[in-house]
PDB file of C-alpha atoms in Angstrom:
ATOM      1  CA  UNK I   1      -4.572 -36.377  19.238  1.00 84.00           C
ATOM      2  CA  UNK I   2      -7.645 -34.199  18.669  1.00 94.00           C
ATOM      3  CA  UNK I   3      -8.950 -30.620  17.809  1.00 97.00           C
ATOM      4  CA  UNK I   4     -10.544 -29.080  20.369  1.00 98.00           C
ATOM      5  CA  UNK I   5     -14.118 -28.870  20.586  1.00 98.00           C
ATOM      6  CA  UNK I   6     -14.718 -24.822  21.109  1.00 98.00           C
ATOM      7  CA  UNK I   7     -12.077 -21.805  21.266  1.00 98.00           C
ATOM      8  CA  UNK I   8     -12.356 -18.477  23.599  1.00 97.00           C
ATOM      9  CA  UNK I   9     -11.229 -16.026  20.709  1.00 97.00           C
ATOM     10  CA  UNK I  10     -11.932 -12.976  22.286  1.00 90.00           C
ATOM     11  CA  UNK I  11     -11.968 -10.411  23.464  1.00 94.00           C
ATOM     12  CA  UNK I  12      -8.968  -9.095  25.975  1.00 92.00           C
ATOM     13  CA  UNK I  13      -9.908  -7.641  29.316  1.00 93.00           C
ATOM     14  CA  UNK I  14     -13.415  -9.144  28.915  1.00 95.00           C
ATOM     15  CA  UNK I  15     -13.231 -12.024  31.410  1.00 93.00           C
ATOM     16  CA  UNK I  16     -12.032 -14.621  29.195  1.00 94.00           C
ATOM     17  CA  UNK I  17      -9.278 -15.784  32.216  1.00 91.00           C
ATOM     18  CA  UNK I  18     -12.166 -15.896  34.146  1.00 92.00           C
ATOM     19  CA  UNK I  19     -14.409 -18.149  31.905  1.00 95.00           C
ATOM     20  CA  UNK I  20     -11.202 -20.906  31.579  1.00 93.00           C
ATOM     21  CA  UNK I  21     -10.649 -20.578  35.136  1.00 92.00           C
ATOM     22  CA  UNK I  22     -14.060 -21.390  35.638  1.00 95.00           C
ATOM     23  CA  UNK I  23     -14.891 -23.743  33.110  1.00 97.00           C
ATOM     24  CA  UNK I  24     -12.192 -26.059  34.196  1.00 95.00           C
ATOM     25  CA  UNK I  25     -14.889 -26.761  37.573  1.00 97.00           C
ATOM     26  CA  UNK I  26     -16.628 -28.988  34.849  1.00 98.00           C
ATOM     27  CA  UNK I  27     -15.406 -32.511  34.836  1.00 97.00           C
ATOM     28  CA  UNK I  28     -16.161 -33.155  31.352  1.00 98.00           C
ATOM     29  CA  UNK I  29     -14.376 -30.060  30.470  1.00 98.00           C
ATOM     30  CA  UNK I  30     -10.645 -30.017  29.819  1.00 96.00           C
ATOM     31  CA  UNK I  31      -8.839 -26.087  29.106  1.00 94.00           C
ATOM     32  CA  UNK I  32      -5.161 -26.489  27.086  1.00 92.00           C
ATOM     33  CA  UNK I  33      -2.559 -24.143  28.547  1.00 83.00           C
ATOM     34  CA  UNK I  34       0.559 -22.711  28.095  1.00 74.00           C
ATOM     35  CA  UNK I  35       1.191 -23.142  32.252  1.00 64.00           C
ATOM     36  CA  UNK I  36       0.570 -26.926  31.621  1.00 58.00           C
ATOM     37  CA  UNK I  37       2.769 -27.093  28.661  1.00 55.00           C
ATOM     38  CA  UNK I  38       5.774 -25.664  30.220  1.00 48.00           C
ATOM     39  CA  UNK I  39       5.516 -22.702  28.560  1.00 52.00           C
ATOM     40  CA  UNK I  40       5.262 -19.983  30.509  1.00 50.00           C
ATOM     41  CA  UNK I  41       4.000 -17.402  31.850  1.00 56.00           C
ATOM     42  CA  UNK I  42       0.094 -17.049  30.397  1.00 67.00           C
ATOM     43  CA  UNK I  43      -2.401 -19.470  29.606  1.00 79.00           C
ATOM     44  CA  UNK I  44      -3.100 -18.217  25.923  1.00 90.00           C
ATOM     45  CA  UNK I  45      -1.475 -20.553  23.599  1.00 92.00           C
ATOM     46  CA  UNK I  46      -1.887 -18.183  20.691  1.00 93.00           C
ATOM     47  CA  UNK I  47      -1.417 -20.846  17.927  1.00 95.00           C
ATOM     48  CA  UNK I  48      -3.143 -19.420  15.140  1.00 96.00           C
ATOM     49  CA  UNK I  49      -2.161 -15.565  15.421  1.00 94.00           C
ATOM     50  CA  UNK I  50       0.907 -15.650  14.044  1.00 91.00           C
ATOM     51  CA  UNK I  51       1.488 -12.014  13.903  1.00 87.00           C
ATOM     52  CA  UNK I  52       1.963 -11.400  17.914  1.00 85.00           C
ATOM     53  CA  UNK I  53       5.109 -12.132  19.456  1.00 81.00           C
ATOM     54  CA  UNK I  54       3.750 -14.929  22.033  1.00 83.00           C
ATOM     55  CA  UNK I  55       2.589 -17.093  18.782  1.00 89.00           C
ATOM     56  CA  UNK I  56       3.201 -20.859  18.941  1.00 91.00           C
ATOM     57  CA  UNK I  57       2.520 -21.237  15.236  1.00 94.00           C
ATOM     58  CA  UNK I  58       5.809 -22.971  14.201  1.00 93.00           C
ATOM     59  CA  UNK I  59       5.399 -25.585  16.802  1.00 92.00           C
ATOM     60  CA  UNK I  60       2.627 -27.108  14.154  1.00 95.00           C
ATOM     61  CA  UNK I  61      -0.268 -28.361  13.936  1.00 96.00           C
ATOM     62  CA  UNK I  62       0.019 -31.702  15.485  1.00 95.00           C
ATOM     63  CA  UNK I  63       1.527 -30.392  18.430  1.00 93.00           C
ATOM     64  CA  UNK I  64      -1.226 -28.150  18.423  1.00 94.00           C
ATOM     65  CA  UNK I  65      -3.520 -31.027  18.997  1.00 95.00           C
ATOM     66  CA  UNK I  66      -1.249 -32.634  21.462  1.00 93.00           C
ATOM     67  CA  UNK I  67      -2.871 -30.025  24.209  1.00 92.00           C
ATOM     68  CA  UNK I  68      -6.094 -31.372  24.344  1.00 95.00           C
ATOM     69  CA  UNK I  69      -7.037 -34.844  25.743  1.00 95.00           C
ATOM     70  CA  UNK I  70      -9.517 -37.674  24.699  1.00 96.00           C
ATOM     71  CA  UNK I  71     -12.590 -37.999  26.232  1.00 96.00           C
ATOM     72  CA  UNK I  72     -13.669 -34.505  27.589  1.00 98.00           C
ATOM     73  CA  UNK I  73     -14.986 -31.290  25.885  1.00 98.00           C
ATOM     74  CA  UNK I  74     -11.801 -29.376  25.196  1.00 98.00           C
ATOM     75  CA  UNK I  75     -10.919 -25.986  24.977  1.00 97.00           C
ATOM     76  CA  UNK I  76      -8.209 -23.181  24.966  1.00 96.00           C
ATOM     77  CA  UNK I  77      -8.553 -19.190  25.322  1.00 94.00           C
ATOM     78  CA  UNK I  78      -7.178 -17.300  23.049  1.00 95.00           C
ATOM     79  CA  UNK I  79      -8.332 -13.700  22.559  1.00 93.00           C
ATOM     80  CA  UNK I  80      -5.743 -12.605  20.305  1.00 92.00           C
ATOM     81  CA  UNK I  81      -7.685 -14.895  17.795  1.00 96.00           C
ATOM     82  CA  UNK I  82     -10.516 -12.265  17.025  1.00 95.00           C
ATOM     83  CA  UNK I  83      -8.611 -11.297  14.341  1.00 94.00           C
ATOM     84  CA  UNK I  84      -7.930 -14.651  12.316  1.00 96.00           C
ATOM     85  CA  UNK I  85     -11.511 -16.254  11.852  1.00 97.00           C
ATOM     86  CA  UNK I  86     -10.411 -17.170   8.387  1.00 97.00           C
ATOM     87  CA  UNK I  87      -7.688 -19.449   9.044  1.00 97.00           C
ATOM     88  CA  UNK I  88      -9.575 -20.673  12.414  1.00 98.00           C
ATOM     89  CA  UNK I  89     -12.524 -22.219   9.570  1.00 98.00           C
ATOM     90  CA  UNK I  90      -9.407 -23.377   7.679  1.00 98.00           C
ATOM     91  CA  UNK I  91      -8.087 -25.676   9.950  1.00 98.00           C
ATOM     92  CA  UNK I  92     -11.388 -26.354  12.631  1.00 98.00           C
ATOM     93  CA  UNK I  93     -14.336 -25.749  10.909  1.00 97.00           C
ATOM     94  CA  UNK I  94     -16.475 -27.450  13.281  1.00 97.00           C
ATOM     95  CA  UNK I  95     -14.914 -25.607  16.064  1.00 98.00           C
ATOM     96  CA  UNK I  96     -17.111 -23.559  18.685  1.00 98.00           C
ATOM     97  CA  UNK I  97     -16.421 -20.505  19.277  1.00 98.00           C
ATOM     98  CA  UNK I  98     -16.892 -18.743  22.602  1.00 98.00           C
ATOM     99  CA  UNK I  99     -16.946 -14.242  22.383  1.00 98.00           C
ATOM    100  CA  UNK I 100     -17.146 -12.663  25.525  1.00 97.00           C
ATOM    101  CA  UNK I 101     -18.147  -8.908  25.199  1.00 98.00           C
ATOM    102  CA  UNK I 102     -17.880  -6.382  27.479  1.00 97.00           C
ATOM    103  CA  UNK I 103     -18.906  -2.364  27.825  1.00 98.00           C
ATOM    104  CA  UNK I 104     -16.266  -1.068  25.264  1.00 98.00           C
ATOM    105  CA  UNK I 105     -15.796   2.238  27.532  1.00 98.00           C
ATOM    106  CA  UNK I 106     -14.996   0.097  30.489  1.00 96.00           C
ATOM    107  CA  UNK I 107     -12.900  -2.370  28.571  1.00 96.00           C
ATOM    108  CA  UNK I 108     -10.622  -0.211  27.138  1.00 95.00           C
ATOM    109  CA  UNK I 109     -10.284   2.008  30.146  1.00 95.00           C
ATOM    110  CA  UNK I 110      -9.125  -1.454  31.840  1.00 94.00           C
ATOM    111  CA  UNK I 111      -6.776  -2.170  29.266  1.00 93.00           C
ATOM    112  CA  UNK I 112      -4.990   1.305  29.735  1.00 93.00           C
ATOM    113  CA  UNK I 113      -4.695   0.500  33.608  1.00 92.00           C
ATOM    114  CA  UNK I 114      -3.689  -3.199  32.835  1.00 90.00           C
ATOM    115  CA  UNK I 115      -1.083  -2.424  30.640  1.00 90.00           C
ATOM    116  CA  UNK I 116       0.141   0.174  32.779  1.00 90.00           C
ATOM    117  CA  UNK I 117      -0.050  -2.469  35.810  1.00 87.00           C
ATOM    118  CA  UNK I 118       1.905  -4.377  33.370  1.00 84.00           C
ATOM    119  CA  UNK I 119       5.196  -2.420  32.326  1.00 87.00           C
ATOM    120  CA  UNK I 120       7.633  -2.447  31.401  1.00 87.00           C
ATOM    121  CA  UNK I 121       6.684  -5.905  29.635  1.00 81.00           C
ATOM    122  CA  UNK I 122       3.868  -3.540  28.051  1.00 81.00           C
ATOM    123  CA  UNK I 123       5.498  -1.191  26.533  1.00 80.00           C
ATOM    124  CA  UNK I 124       5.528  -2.873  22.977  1.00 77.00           C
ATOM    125  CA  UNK I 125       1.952  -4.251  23.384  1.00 76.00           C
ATOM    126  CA  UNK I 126      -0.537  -3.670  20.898  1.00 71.00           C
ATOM    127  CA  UNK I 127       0.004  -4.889  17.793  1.00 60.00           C
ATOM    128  CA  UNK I 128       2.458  -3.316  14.983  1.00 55.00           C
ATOM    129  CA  UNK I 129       3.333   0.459  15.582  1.00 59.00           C
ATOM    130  CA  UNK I 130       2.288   0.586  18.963  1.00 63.00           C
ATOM    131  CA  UNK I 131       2.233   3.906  20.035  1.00 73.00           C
ATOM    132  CA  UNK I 132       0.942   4.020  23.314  1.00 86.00           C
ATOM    133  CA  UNK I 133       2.192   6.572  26.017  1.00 87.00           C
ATOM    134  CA  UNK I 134       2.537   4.938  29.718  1.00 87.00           C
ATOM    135  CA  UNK I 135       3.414   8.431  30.660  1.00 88.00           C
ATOM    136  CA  UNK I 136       0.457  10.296  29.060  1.00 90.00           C
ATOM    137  CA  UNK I 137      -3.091   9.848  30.491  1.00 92.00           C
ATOM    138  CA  UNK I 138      -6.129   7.356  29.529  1.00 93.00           C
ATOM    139  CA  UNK I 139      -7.638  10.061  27.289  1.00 92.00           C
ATOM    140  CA  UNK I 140      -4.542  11.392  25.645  1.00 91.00           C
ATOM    141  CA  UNK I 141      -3.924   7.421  24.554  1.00 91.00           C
ATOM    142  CA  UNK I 142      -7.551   6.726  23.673  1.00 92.00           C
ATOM    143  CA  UNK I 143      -7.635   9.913  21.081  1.00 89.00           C
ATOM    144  CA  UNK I 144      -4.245   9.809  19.498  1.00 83.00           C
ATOM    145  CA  UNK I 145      -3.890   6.069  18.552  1.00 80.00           C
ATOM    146  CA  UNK I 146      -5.562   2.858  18.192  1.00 85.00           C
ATOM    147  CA  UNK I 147      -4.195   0.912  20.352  1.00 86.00           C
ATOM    148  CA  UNK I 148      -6.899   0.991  23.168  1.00 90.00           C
ATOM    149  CA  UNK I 149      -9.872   1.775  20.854  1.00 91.00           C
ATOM    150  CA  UNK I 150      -9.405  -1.063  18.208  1.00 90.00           C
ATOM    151  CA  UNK I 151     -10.598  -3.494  19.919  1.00 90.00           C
ATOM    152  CA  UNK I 152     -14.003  -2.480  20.946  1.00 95.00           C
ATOM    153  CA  UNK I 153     -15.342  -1.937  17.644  1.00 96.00           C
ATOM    154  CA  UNK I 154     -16.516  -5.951  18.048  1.00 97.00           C
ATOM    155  CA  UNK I 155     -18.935  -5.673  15.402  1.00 97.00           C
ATOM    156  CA  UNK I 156     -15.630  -5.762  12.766  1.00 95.00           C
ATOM    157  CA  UNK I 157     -14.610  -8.810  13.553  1.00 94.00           C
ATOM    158  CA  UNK I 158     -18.000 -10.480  14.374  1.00 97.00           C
ATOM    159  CA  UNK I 159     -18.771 -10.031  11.319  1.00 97.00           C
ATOM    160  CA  UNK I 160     -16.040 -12.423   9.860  1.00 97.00           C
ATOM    161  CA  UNK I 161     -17.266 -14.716  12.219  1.00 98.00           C
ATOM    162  CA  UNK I 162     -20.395 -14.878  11.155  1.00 97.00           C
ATOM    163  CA  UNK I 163     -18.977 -15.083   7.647  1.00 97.00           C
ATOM    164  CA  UNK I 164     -16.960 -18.349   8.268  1.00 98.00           C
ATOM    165  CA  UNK I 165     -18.571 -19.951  11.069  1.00 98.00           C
ATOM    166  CA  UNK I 166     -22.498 -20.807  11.149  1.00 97.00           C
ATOM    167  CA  UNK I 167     -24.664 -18.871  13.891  1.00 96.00           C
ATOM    168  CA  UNK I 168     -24.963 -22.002  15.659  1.00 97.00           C
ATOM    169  CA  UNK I 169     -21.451 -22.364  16.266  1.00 98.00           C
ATOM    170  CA  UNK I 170     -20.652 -19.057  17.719  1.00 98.00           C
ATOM    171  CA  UNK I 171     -22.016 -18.095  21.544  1.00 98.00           C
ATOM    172  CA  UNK I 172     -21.430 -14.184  22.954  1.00 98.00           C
ATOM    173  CA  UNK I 173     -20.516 -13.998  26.741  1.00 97.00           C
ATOM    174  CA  UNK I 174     -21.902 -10.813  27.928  1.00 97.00           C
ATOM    175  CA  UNK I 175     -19.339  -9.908  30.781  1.00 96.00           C
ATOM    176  CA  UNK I 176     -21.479  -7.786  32.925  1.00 96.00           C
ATOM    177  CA  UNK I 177     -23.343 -11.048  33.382  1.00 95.00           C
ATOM    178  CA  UNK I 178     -20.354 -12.677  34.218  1.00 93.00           C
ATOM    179  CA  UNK I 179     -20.538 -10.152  37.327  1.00 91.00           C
ATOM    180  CA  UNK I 180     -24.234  -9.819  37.944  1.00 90.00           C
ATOM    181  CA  UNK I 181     -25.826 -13.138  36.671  1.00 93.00           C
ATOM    182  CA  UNK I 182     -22.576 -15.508  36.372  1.00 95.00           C
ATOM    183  CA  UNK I 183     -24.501 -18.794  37.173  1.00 97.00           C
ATOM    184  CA  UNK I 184     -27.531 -18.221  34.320  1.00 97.00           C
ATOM    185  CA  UNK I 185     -24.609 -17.160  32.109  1.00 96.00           C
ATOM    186  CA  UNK I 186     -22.534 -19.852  32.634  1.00 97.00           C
ATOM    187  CA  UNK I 187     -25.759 -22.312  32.020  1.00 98.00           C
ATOM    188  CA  UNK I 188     -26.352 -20.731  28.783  1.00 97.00           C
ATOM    189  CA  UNK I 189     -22.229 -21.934  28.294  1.00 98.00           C
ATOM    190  CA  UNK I 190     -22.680 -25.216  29.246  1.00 98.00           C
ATOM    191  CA  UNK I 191     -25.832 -25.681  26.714  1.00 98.00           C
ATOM    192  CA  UNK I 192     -23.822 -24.521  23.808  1.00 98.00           C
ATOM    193  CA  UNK I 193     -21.498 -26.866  24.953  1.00 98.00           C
ATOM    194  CA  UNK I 194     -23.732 -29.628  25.061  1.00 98.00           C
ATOM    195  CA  UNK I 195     -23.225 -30.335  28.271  1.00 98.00           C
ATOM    196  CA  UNK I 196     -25.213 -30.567  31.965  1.00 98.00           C
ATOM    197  CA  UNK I 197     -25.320 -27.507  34.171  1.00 97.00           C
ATOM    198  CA  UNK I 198     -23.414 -27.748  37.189  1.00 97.00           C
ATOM    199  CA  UNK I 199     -23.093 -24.898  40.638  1.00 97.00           C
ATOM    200  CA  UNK I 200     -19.841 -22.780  39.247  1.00 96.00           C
ATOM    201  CA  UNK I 201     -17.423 -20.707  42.068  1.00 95.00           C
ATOM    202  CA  UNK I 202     -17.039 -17.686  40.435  1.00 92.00           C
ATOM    203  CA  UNK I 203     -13.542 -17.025  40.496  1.00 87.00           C
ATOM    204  CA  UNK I 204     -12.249 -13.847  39.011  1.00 80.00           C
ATOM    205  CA  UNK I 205      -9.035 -13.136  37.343  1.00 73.00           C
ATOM    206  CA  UNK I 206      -6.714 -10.357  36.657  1.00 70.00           C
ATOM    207  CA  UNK I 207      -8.597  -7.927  38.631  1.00 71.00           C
ATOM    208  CA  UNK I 208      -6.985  -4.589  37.383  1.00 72.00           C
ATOM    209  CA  UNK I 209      -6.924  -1.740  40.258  1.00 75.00           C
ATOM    210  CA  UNK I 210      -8.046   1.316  38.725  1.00 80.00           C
ATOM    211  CA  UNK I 211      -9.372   5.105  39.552  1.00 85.00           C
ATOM    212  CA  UNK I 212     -12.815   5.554  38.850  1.00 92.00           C
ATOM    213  CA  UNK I 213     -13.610   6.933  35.461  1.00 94.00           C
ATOM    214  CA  UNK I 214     -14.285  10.579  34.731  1.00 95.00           C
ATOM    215  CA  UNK I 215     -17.737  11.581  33.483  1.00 95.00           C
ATOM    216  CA  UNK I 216     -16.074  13.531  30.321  1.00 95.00           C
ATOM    217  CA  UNK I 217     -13.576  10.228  29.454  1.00 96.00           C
ATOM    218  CA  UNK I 218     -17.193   8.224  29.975  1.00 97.00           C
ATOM    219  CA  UNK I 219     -19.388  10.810  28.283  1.00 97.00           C
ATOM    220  CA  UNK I 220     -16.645  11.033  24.955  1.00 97.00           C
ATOM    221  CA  UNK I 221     -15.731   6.841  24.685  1.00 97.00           C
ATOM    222  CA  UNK I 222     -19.849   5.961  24.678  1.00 98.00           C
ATOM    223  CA  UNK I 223     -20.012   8.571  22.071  1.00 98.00           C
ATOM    224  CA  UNK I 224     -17.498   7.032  20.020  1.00 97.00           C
ATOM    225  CA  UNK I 225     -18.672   3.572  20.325  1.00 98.00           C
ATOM    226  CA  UNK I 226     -22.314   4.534  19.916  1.00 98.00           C
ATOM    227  CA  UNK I 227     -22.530   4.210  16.307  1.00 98.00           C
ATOM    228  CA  UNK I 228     -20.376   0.575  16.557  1.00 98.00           C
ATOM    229  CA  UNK I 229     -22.728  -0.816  19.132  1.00 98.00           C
ATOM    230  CA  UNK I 230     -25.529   0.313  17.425  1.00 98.00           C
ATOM    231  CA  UNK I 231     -24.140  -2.028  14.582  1.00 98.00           C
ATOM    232  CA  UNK I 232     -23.229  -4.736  16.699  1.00 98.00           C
ATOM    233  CA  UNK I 233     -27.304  -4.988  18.220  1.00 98.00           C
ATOM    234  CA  UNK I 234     -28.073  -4.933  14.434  1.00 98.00           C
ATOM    235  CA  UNK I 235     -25.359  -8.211  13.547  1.00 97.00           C
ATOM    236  CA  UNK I 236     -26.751  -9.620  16.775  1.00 97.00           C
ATOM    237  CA  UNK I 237     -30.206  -9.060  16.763  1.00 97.00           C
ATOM    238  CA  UNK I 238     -30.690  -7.990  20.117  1.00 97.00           C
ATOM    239  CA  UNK I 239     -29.569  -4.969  22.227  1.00 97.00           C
ATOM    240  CA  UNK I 240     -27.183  -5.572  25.328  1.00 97.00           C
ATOM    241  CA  UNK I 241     -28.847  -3.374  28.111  1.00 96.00           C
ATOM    242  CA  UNK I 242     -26.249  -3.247  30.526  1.00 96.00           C
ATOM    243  CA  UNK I 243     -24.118  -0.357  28.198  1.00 97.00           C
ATOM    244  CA  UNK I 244     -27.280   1.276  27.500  1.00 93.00           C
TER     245      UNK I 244
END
């Protein structure tokens, strides 16, 4: 048995399917599953969050290891794991860890469509009182809870990250370059993996059908997020000019 060499740990509806779909086209590369585990239905094992209802926690640690196979580069996605950097440095602390970030505005107005797509399996998602409305709109949800808002204020949880992990051992994903530039972004993968470049298919995944977004819902999210972007460039050194 081993640990696995790097962890997707975030964030939802920012391509992480995508990247272990894609990453699998290396053949030094070897992505854990739930689907090849006979547990269905999604590829997240969800080990270390404990606190969602799809957690494999009390399986244990050495069945934890028991996913990943000797000899390749080994990974899993997880993005529910954005929250527990702590006890991810507790029990991997050489582990890589992969953050793929994407336009908060646009990820969030995904996520409302997605887990509308989704219902009624949906209707309890989001973390302890969940009080999202499928039956009220986008930006009645966005304003009167947290459910699709928490999660793209990345600079939170980046920052315990960067607390537990070195800077060397953590690589952001910018999604839009997933889209736009997915080759030179997947290269950039590959090198923090330590590994050679090879030609990557870019399949997508969960592909959420949505209306396009109105200029006020656009105009009042990049408002809100302005001030925890502006952070996140500051944590990261660097500004993302795609959102800008």
């Amino acid at each position: 048995m081993k640990n696995p060499d790097f962890i997707i740990a975030g964030y939802q509806k920012c391509g992480t399917t995508a990247l272990w779909k894609n990453l699998q086209q290396h053949p030094k590369i070897y992505m854990a599953s739930r689907l090849l585990h006979a547990i269905p239905k999604y590829p997240e094992i969800d080990f270390f969050n404990e606190r969602i209802k799809t957690s494999t926690w009390k399986r244990g640690f050495d069945w934890y290891k028991s996913l990943f196979k000797e000899g390749f580069v080994c990974g899993e996605k997880s993005p529910s794991y954005h929250v527990v950097a702590e006890r991810l440095q507790r029990y991997l602390p050489d582990v890589k860890i992969i953050m793929s970030l994407r336009n908060p505005t646009d990820r969030a107005f995904s996520a409302y469509f997605f887990y509308k797509k989704m219902l009624p399996e949906s209707a309890d998602w989001g973390g302890y009182n969940n009080q999202w409305s499928p039956d009220m709109s986008f930006l009645h949800n966005f304003i009167d809870n947290n459910v699709f808002k928490k999660m793209g204020k990345y600079v939170n949880t980046l920052k315990e990250f960067y607390e537990y992990f070195p800077s060397k051992n953590i690589h952001i994903v910018i999604h839009e370059r997933l889209i736009n530039d997915y080759q030179a972004e997947y290269n950039r993968l590959f090198d923090f993996l330590h590994l050679p470049t090879i030609d990557i298919i870019n399949n997508k995944a969960h592909v959420t059908r949505k209306r396009k977004m109105f200029d006020e819902e656009r105009d009042l999210l990049n408002a809100f997020y302005k001030p925890y972007n502006e952070q996140l460039f500051d944590l990261l050194g660097y500004k993302i000019p795609e959102w800008l």
